[in-house]
mmCIF file of C-alpha atoms in Angstrom:
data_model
loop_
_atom_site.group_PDB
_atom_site.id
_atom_site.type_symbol
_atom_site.label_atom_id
_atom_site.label_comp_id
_atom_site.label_asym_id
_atom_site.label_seq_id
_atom_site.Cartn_x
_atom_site.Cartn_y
_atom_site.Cartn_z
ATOM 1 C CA UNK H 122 0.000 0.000 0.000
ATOM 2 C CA UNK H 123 3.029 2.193 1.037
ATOM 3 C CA UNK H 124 4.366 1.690 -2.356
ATOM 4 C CA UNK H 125 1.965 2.277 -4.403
ATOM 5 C CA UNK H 126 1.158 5.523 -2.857
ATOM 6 C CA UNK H 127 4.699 6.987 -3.406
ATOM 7 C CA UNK H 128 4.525 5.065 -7.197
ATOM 8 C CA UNK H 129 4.747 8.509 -9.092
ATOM 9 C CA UNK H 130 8.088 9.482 -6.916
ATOM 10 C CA UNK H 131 9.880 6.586 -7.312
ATOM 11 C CA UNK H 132 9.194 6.588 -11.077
ATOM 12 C CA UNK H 133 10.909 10.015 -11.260
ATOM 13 C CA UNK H 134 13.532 8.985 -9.261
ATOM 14 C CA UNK H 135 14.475 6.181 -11.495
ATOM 15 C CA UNK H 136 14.354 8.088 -14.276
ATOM 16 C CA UNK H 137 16.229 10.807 -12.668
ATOM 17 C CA UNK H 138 19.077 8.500 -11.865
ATOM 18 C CA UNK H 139 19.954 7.203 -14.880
ATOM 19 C CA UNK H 140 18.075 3.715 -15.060
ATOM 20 C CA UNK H 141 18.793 1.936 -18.296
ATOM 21 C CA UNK H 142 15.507 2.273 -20.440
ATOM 22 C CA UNK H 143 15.159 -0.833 -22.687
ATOM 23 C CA UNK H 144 14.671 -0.169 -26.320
ATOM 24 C CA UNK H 145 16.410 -3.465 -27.831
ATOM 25 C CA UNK H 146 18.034 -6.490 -27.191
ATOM 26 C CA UNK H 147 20.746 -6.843 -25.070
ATOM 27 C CA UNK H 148 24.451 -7.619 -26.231
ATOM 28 C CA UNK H 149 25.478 -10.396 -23.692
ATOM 29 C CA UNK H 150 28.097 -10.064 -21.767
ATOM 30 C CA UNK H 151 31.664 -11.201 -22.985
ATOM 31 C CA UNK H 152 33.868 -13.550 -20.772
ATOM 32 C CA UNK H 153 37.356 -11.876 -19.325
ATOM 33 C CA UNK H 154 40.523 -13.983 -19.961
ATOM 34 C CA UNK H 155 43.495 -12.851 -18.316
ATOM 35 C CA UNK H 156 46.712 -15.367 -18.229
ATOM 36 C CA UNK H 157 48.183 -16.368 -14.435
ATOM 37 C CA UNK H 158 50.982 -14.776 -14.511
ATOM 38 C CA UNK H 159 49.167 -11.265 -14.935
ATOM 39 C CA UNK H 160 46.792 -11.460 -12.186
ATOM 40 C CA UNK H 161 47.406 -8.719 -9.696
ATOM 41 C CA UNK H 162 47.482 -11.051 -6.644
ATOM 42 C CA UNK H 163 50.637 -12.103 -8.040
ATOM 43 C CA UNK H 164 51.474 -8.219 -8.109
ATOM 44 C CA UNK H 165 50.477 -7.454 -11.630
ATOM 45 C CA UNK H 166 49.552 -4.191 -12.247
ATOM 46 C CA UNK H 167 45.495 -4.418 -13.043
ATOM 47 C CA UNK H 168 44.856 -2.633 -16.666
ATOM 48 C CA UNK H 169 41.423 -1.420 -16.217
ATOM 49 C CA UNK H 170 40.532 2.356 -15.056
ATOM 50 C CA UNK H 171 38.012 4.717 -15.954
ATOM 51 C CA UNK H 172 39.966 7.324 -14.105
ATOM 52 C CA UNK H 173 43.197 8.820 -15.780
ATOM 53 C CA UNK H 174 46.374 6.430 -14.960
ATOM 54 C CA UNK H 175 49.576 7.719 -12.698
ATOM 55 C CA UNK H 176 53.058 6.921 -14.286
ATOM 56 C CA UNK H 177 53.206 3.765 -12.083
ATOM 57 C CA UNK H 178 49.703 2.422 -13.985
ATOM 58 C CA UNK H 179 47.321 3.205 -10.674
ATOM 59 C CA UNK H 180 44.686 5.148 -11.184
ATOM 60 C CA UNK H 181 44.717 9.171 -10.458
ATOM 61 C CA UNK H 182 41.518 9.713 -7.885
ATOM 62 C CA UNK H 183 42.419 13.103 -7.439
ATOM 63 C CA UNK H 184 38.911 14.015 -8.818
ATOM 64 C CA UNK H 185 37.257 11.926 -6.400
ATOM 65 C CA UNK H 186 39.047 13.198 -3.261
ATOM 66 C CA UNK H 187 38.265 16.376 -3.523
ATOM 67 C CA UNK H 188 34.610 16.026 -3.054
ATOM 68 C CA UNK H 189 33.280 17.000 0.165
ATOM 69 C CA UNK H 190 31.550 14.037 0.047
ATOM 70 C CA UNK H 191 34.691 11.658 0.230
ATOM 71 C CA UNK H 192 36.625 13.703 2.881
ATOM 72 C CA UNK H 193 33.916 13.688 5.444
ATOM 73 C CA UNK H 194 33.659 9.913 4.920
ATOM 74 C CA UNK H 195 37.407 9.591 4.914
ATOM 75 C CA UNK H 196 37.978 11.414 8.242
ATOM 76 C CA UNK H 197 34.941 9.871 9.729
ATOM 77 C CA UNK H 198 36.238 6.608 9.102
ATOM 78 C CA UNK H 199 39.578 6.884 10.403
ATOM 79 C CA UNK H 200 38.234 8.492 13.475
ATOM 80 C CA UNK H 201 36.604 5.359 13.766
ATOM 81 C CA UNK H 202 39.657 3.339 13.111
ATOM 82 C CA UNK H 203 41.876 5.180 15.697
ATOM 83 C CA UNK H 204 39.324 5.191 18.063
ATOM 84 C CA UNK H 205 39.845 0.866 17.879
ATOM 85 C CA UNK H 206 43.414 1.406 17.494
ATOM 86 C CA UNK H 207 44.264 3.675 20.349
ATOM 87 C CA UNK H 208 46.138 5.815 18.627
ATOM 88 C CA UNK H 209 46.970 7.764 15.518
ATOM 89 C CA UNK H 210 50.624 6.908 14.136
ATOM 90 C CA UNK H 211 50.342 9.032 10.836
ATOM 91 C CA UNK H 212 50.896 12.574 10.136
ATOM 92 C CA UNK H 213 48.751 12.710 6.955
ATOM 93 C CA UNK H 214 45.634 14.885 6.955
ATOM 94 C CA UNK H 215 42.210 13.069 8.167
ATOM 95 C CA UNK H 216 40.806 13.788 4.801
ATOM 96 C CA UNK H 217 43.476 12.193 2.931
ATOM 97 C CA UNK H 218 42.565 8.367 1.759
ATOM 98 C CA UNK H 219 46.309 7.256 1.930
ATOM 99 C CA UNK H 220 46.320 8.288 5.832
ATOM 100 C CA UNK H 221 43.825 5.889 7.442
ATOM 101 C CA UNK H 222 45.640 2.868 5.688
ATOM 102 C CA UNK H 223 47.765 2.828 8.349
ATOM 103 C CA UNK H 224 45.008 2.642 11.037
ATOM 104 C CA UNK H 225 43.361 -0.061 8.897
ATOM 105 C CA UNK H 226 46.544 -2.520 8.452
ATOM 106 C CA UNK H 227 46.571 -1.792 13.115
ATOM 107 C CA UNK H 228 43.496 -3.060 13.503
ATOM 108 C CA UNK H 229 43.839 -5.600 11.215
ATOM 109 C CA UNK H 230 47.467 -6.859 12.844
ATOM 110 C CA UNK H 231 46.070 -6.399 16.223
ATOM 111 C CA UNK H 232 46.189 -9.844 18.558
ATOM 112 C CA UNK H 233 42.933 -11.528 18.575
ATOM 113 C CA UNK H 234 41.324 -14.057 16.317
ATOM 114 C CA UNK H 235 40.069 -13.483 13.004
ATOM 115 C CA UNK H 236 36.475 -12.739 14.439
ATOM 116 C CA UNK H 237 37.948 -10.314 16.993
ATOM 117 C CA UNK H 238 39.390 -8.151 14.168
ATOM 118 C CA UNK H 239 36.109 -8.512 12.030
ATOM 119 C CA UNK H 240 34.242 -7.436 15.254
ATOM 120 C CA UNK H 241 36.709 -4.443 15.352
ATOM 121 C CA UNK H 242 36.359 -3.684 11.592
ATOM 122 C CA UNK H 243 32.350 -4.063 12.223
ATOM 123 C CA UNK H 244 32.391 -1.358 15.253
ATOM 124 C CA UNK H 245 33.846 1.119 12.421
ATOM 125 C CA UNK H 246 30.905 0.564 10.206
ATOM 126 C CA UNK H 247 27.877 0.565 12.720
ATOM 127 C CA UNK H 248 29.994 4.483 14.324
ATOM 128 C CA UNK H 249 29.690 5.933 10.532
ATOM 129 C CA UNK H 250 25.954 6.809 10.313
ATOM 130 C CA UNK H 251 25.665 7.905 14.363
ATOM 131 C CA UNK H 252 29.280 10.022 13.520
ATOM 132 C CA UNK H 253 27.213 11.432 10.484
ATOM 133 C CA UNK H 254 24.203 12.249 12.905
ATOM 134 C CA UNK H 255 22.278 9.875 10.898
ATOM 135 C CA UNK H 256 21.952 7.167 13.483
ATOM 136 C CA UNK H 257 17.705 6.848 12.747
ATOM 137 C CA UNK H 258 18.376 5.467 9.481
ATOM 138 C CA UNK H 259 18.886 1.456 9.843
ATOM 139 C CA UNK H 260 15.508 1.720 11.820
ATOM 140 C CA UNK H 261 13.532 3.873 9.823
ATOM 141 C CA UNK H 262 14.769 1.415 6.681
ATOM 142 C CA UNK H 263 13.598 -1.788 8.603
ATOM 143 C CA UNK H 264 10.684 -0.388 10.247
ATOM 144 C CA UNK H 265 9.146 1.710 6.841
ATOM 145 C CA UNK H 266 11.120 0.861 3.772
ATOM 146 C CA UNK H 267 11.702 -2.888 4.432
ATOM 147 C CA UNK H 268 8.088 -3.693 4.783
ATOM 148 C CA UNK H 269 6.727 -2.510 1.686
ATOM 149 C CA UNK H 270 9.216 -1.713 -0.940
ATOM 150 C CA UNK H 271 10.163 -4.757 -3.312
ATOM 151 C CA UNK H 272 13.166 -6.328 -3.332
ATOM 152 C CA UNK H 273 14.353 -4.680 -6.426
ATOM 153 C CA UNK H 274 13.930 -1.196 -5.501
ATOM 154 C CA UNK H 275 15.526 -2.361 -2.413
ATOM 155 C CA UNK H 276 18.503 -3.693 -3.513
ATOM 156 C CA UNK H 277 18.626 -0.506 -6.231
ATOM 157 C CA UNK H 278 18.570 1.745 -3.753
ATOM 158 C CA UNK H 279 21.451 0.073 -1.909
ATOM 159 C CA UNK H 280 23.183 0.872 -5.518
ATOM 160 C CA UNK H 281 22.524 3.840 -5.751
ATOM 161 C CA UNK H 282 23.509 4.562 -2.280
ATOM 162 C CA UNK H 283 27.015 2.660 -2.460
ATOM 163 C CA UNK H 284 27.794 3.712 -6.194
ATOM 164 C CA UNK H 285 26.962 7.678 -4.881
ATOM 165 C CA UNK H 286 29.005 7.912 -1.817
ATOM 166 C CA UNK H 287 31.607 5.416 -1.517
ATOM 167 C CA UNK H 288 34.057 5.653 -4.793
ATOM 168 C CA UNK H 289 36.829 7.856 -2.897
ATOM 169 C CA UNK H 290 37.418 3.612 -0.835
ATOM 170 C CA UNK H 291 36.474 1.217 -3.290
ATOM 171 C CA UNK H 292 37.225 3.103 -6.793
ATOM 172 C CA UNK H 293 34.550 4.119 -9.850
ATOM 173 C CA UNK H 294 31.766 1.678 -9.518
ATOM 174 C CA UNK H 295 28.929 0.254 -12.083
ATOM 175 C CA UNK H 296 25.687 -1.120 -11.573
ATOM 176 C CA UNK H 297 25.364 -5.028 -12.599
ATOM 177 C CA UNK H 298 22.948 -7.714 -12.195
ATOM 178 C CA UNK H 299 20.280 -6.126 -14.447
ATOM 179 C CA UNK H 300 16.677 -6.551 -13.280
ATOM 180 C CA UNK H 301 13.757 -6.262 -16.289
ATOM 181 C CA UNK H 302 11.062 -3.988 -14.347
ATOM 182 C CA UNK H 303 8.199 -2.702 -15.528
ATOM 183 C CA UNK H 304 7.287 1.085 -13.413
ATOM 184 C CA UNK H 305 3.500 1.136 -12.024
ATOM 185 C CA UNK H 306 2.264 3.937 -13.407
ATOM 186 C CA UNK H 307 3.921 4.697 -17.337
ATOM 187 C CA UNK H 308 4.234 1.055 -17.870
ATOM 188 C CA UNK H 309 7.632 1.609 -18.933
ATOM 189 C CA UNK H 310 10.487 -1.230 -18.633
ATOM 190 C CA UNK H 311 13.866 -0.353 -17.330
ATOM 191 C CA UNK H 312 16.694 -2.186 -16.270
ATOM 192 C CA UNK H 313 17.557 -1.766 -12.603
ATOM 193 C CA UNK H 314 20.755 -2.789 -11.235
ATOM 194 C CA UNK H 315 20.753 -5.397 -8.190
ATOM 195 C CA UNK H 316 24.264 -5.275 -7.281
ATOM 196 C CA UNK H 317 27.407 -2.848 -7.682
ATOM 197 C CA UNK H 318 30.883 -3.425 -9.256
ATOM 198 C CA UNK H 319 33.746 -1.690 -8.345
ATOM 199 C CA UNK H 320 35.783 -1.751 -11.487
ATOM 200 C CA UNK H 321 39.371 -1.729 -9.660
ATOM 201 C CA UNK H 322 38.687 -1.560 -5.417
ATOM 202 C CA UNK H 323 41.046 1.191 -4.218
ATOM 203 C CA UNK H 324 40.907 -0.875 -0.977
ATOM 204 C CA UNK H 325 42.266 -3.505 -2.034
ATOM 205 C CA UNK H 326 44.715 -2.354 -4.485
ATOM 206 C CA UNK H 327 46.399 0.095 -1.953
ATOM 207 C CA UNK H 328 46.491 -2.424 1.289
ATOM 208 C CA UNK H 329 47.625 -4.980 -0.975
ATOM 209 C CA UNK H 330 46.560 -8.200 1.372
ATOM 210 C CA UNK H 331 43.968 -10.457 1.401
ATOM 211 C CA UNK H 332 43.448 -10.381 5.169
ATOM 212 C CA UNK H 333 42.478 -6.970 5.205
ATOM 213 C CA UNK H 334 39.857 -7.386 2.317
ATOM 214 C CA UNK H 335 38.280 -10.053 4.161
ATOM 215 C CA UNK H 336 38.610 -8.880 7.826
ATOM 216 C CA UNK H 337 38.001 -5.511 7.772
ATOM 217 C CA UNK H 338 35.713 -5.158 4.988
ATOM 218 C CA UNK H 339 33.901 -8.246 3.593
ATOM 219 C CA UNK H 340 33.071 -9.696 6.794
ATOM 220 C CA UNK H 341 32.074 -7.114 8.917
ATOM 221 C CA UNK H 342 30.069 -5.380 6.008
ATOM 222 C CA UNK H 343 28.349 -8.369 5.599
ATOM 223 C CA UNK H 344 27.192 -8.247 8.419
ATOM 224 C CA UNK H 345 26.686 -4.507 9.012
ATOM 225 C CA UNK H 346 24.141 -4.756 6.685
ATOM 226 C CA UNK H 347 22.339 -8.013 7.337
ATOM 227 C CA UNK H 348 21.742 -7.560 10.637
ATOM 228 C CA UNK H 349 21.555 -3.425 10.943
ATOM 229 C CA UNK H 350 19.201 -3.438 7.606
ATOM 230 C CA UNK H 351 18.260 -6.909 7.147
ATOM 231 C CA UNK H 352 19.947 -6.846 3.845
ATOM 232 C CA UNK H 353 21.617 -10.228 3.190
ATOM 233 C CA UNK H 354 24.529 -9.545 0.755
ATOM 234 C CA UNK H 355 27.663 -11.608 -0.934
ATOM 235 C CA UNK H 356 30.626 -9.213 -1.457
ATOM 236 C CA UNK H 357 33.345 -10.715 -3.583
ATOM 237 C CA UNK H 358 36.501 -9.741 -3.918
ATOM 238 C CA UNK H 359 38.303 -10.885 -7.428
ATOM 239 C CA UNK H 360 42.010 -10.896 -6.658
ATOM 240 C CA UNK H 361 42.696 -11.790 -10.286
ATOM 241 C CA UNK H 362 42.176 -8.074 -11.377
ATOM 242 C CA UNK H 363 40.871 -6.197 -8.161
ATOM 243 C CA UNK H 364 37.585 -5.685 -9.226
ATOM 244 C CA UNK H 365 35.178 -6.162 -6.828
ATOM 245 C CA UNK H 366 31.182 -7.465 -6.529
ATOM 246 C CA UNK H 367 28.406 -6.355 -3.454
ATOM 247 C CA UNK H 368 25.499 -8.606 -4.260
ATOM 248 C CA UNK H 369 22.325 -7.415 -2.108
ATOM 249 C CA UNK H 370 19.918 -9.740 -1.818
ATOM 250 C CA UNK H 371 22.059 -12.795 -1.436
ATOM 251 C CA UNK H 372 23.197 -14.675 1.356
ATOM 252 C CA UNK H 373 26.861 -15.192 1.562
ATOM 253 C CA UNK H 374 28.160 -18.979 1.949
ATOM 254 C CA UNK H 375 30.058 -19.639 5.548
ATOM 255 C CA UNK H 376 33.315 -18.010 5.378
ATOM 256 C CA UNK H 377 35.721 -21.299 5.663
ATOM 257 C CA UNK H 378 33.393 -22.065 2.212
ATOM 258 C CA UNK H 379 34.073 -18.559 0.444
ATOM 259 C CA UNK H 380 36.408 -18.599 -2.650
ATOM 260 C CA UNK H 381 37.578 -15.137 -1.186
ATOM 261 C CA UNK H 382 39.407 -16.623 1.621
ATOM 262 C CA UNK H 383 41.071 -19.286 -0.620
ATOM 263 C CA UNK H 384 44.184 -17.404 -1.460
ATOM 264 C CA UNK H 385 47.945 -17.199 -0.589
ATOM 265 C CA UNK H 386 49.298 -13.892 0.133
ATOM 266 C CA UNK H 387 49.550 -11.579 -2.243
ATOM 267 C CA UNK H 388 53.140 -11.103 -3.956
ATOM 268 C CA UNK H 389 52.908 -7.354 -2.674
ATOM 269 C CA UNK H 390 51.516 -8.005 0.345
ATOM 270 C CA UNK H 391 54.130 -6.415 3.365
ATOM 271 C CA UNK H 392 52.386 -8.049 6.111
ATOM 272 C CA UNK H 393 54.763 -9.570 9.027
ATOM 273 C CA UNK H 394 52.153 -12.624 9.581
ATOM 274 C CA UNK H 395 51.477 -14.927 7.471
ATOM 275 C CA UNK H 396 50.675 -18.719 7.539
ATOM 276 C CA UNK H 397 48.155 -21.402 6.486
ATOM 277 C CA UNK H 398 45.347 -20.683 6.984
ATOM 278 C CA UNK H 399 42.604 -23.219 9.383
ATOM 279 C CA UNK H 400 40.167 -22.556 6.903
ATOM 280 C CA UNK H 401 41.352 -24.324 3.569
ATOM 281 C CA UNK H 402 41.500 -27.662 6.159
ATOM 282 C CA UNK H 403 37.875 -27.111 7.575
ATOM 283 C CA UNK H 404 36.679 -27.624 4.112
ATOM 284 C CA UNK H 405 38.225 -30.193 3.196
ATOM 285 C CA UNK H 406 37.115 -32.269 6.587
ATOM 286 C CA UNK H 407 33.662 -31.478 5.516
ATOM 287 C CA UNK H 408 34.116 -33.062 2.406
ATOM 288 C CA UNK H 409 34.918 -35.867 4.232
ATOM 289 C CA UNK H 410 38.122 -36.988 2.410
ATOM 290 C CA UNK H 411 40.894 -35.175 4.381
ATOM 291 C CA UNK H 412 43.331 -37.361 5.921
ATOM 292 C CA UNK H 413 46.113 -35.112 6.585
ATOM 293 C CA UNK H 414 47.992 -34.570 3.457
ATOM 294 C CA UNK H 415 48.123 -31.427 1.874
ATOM 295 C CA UNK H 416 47.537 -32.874 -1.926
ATOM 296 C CA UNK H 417 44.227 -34.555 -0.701
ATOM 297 C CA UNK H 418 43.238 -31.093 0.261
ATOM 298 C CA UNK H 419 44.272 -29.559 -2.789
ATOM 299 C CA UNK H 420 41.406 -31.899 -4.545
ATOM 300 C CA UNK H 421 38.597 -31.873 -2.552
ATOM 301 C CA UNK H 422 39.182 -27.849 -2.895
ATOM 302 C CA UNK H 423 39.101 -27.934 -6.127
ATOM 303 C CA UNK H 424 36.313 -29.864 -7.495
ATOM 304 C CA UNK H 425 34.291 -28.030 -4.818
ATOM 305 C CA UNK H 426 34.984 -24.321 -6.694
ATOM 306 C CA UNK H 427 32.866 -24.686 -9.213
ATOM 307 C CA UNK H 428 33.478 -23.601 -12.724
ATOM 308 C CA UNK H 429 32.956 -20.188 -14.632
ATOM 309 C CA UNK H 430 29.983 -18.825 -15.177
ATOM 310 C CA UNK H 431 28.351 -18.292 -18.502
ATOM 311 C CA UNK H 432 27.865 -14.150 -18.321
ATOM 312 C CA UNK H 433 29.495 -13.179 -15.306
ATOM 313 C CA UNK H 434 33.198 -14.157 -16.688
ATOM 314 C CA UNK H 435 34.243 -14.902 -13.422
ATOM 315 C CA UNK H 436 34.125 -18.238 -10.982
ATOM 316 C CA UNK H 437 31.507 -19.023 -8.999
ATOM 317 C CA UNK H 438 32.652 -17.265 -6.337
ATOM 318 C CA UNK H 439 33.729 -14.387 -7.961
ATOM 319 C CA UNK H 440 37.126 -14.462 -6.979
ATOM 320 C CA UNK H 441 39.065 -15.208 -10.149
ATOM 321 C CA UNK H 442 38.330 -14.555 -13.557
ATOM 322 C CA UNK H 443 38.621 -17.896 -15.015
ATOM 323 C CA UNK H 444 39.003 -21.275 -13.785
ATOM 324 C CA UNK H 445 42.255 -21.996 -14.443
ATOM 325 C CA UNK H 446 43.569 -19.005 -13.005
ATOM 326 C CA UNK H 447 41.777 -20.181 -9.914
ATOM 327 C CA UNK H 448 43.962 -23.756 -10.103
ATOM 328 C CA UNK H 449 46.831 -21.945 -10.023
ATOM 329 C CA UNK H 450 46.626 -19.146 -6.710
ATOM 330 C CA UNK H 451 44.618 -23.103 -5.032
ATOM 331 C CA UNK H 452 47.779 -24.482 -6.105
ATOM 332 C CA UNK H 453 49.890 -21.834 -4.494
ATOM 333 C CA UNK H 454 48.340 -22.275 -1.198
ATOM 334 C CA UNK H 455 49.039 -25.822 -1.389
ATOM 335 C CA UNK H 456 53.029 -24.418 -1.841
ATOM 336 C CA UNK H 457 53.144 -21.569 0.790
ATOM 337 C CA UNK H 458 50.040 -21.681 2.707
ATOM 338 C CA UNK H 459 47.182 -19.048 3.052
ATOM 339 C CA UNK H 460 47.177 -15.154 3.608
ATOM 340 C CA UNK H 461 46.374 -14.890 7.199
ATOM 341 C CA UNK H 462 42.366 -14.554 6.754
ATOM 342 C CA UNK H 463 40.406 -16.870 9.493
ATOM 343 C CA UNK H 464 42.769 -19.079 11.306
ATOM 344 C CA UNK H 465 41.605 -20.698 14.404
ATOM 345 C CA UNK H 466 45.157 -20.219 15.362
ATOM 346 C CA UNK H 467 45.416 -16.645 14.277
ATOM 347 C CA UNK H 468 46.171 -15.187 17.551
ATOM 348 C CA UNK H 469 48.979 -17.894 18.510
ATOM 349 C CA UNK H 470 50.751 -17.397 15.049
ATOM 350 C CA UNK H 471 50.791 -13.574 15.980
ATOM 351 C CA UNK H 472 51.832 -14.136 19.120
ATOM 352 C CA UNK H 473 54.731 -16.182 18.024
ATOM 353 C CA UNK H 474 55.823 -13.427 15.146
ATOM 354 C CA UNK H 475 55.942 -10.695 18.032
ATOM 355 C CA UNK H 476 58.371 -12.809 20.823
ATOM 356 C CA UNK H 477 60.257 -13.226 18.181
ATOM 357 C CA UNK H 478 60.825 -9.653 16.766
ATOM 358 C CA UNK H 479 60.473 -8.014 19.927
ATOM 359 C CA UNK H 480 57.584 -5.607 18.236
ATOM 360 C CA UNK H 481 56.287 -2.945 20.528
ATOM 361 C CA UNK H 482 52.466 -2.783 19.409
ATOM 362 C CA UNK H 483 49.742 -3.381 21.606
ATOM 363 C CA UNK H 484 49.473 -6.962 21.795
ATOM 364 C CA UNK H 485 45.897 -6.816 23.487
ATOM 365 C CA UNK H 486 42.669 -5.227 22.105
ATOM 366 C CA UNK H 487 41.203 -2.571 24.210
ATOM 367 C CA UNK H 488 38.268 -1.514 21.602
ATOM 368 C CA UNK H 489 34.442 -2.370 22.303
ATOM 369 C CA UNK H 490 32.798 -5.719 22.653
ATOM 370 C CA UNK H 491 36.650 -6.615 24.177
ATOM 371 C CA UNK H 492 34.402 -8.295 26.984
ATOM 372 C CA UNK H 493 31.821 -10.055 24.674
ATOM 373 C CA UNK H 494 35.106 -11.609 22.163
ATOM 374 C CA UNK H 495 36.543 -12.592 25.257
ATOM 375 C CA UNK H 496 33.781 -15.360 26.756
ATOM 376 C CA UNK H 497 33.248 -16.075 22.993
#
């Protein structure tokens, strides 16, 4: 009933955003080959940029800091991070993106398990709309919007939303998934986007490390907005080429089951901990045919990825863009292990690192929920 009331304004505000009006068939979409040896986990350079290209072939986003948009998020944000950390160990400006990567990589390298950094990482995302004075709007979305809006103007708006104020972290972004829908009142069709693209993430390009991808961004925006919004949604990192997919409306797999955390370190990555990883040998008990050996692994892994799909040109999970370049980083955590990303052991293999470099950092969390991780 709510919807149809408010019919006329929403049909504006499609059209006023720049909805994709169909007037004739569709090209489909082409499959992306890129050989091994370029894939920017193993610290290629990635090729693709809408935004002009630096001498060292990363993209100039000198346009898209100086919104005011983008430096109110960026300071916000590493407010937030510092606030976790304890402290704020770099001289940059707050508005400068290149500043809070130095919070981010302390909270991610921060002793604790995997879910105590993700728990960190999620306390950063729930302080950005309350730091924004916006802290009404997860409940006014699940008690008004939720209810009665459809699920594609749901997940469009959560587009539109992401795509609008969020390219200064995660790069220029496009809208994918096409939905056919046909608008209440002109009986017009458009195509509505159900899911965003970053093209290259600036996240992930500039931290360089798996870990951080999934701890302190995947995870705990995953579940940011499932529980906050009641928005279920699969993020997936492709570590092939950088790009990166949010797909709202669809519930992510468990985590020791996610391509995204099936990956070695990255050849760029400058990380002091790194080790294999609890999660590749989780899966492989479930599939019932682990017995201890590493090559056994390396098989039930791999016929459980799945194969590429026939538009996306990507695997199933999303995190490489072809199969066989999929083989090869699964073969390379057989060699050298995985990037630190959800070890049960994650806090002992830290430990360990720090006696034996004599590091100085905090080597207990003091942010919030410290109590709550602690019992868990």
């Amino acid at each position: 009933a709510m919807f149809s009331r408010y019919s006329c304004a929403i049909v504006l505000a499609l059209l006023a955003s720049g909805a994709c009006i169909i007037t004739g068939p569709r090209t489909p979409a082409t499959r992306a080959v890129l050989p091994p040896n370029e894939c920017a986990w193993r610290g290629a350079t990635p090729k693709q940029s809408s935004l002009p290209l630096r001498a060292d072939g990363t993209p100039d986003y000198s346009s898209i800091d100086a919104s005011p948009v983008s430096k109110v998020l960026t300071a916000t944000i590493r407010k937030l991070l510092v606030k976790e950390v304890g402290q704020d160990s770099d001289p940059r400006p707050w508005t400068e993106f290149d500043g809070l990567l130095n919070a981010v990589r302390e909270v991610n390298d921060m002793d604790g398990t995997a879910e105590q950094v993700q728990r960190r990482a999620r306390n950063v995302f729930e302080g950005i709309l309350p730091s924004l004075g916006l802290a009404w709007v997860p409940a006014f979305w699940l008690k008004l919007v939720k209810p009665s809006a459809p699920a594609w103007l749901q997940h469009y708006s959560f587009f539109l939303v992401f795509q609008t104020l969020f390219p200064w972290l995660m790069g220029p972004m496009t809208g994918v998934e096409e939905v056919e829908v046909t608008l209440p009142v002109t009986g017009q069709k458009l195509l509505l986007p159900q899911a965003v693209k970053a093209e290259r993430c600036r996240f992930l390009e500039s931290t360089q490390c798996a870990s951080v991808c999934v701890n302190t961004c995947k995870v705990p925006s995953q579940q940011w907005l499932g529980q906050d919004f009641g928005m279920p949604i699969h993020i997936q990192p492709n570590y092939d080429d950088f790009s990166c997919v949010w797909r709202f409306g669809v519930e992510p797999p468990p985590l020791e089951e996610d391509e995204a955390v099936m990956v070695p370190c990255f050849a760029k990555c400058d990380s002091d901990y790194q080790g294999e990883r609890d999660a590749y040998r989780l899966r492989a008990k479930r599939m019932a045919v682990f017995d201890g050996l590493v090559e056994t692994a390396d098989i039930a892994t791999a016929k459980a990825f799945g194969t590429v799909s026939s538009e996306g040109g990507t695997t199933e999970g999303g995190s490489a863009l072809n199969d066989l370049n999929l083989r090869v980083r699964q073969r390379q955590v057989s060699r050298s292990g995985k990037c630190w990303s959800v070890a049960e052991d994650r806090s002992e293999q830290r430990g360990a690192v720090v006696q034996a470099s004599g590091e100085t950092i905090p080597l207990r969390w003091e942010g919030n929920g410290q109590e709550e991780d602690k019992e868990e």
